[in-house]
């Protein structure tokens, strides 16, 4: 898959996860921040969902926020449930 297209795919899945989180009343980590800039190795506007005014923050604050969210994604134990509920089969 072309890396430029991955952002759109994650945006769609991220939107579905957000809706699922609302329905479940559960906090599902935002996978949108997995797509990073080749130059900065940080996410772009996708992080605005998590950290308001993300792009206006210092690079250090952006890196700290990104690190927290990646850790949340790694430690989230219900990804299998999310995949099942979204009708996505693990390959």
GROMACS .gro file of C-alpha atoms in nm:
model
   91
    1UNK     CA    1   0.000   0.000   0.000
    2UNK     CA    2   0.121   0.347  -0.083
    3UNK     CA    3   0.214   0.522   0.248
    4UNK     CA    4   0.023   0.831   0.135
    5UNK     CA    5  -0.296   0.625   0.132
    6UNK     CA    6  -0.240   0.478   0.477
    7UNK     CA    7  -0.337   0.805   0.645
    8UNK     CA    8  -0.681   0.798   0.484
    9UNK     CA    9  -0.736   0.434   0.579
   10UNK     CA   10  -0.638   0.502   0.942
   11UNK     CA   11  -0.860   0.810   0.941
   12UNK     CA   12  -1.159   0.599   0.838
   13UNK     CA   13  -1.082   0.323   1.089
   14UNK     CA   14  -1.011   0.586   1.354
   15UNK     CA   15  -1.350   0.744   1.291
   16UNK     CA   16  -1.516   0.405   1.324
   17UNK     CA   17  -1.324   0.343   1.649
   18UNK     CA   18  -1.441   0.680   1.781
   19UNK     CA   19  -1.801   0.589   1.707
   20UNK     CA   20  -1.754   0.248   1.867
   21UNK     CA   21  -1.598   0.409   2.174
   22UNK     CA   22  -1.901   0.635   2.208
   23UNK     CA   23  -2.142   0.344   2.173
   24UNK     CA   24  -1.951   0.137   2.427
   25UNK     CA   25  -1.874   0.423   2.665
   26UNK     CA   26  -1.513   0.313   2.642
   27UNK     CA   27  -1.191   0.497   2.565
   28UNK     CA   28  -1.028   0.342   2.258
   29UNK     CA   29  -0.683   0.485   2.179
   30UNK     CA   30  -0.666   0.695   1.861
   31UNK     CA   31  -0.490   0.497   1.588
   32UNK     CA   32  -0.484   0.807   1.369
   33UNK     CA   33  -0.162   0.918   1.529
   34UNK     CA   34   0.021   0.615   1.385
   35UNK     CA   35   0.083   0.807   1.063
   36UNK     CA   36   0.380   1.035   1.109
   37UNK     CA   37   0.567   1.287   0.902
   38UNK     CA   38   0.881   1.151   0.742
   39UNK     CA   39   1.063   1.469   0.840
   40UNK     CA   40   0.961   1.515   1.205
   41UNK     CA   41   0.855   1.158   1.291
   42UNK     CA   42   0.550   1.313   1.454
   43UNK     CA   43   0.182   1.302   1.356
   44UNK     CA   44   0.029   1.608   1.197
   45UNK     CA   45  -0.324   1.744   1.236
   46UNK     CA   46  -0.457   1.403   1.336
   47UNK     CA   47  -0.338   1.474   1.689
   48UNK     CA   48  -0.575   1.772   1.720
   49UNK     CA   49  -0.838   1.519   1.828
   50UNK     CA   50  -0.624   1.431   2.131
   51UNK     CA   51  -0.444   1.754   2.206
   52UNK     CA   52  -0.622   2.079   2.116
   53UNK     CA   53  -0.394   2.327   1.941
   54UNK     CA   54  -0.144   2.044   1.876
   55UNK     CA   55   0.025   2.225   1.590
   56UNK     CA   56   0.074   2.536   1.805
   57UNK     CA   57   0.247   2.339   2.081
   58UNK     CA   58   0.622   2.310   2.114
   59UNK     CA   59   0.791   2.012   1.953
   60UNK     CA   60   0.867   1.875   2.300
   61UNK     CA   61   0.499   1.889   2.399
   62UNK     CA   62   0.404   1.722   2.071
   63UNK     CA   63   0.658   1.443   2.130
   64UNK     CA   64   0.532   1.388   2.487
   65UNK     CA   65   0.172   1.367   2.369
   66UNK     CA   66   0.266   1.129   2.087
   67UNK     CA   67   0.464   0.908   2.325
   68UNK     CA   68   0.166   0.888   2.567
   69UNK     CA   69  -0.074   0.793   2.289
   70UNK     CA   70   0.156   0.526   2.146
   71UNK     CA   71   0.188   0.376   2.493
   72UNK     CA   72  -0.192   0.378   2.530
   73UNK     CA   73  -0.223   0.193   2.199
   74UNK     CA   74   0.034  -0.066   2.306
   75UNK     CA   75  -0.122  -0.127   2.644
   76UNK     CA   76  -0.485  -0.137   2.523
   77UNK     CA   77  -0.594  -0.498   2.571
   78UNK     CA   78  -0.919  -0.500   2.378
   79UNK     CA   79  -0.800  -0.458   2.019
   80UNK     CA   80  -0.937  -0.803   1.930
   81UNK     CA   81  -1.281  -0.691   2.050
   82UNK     CA   82  -1.254  -0.370   1.847
   83UNK     CA   83  -1.161  -0.565   1.532
   84UNK     CA   84  -1.450  -0.805   1.585
   85UNK     CA   85  -1.700  -0.524   1.646
   86UNK     CA   86  -1.582  -0.341   1.333
   87UNK     CA   87  -1.604  -0.659   1.126
   88UNK     CA   88  -1.231  -0.662   1.055
   89UNK     CA   89  -1.058  -0.997   1.034
   90UNK     CA   90  -0.704  -1.022   1.164
   91UNK     CA   91  -0.458  -1.154   0.909
   0.00000   0.00000   0.00000
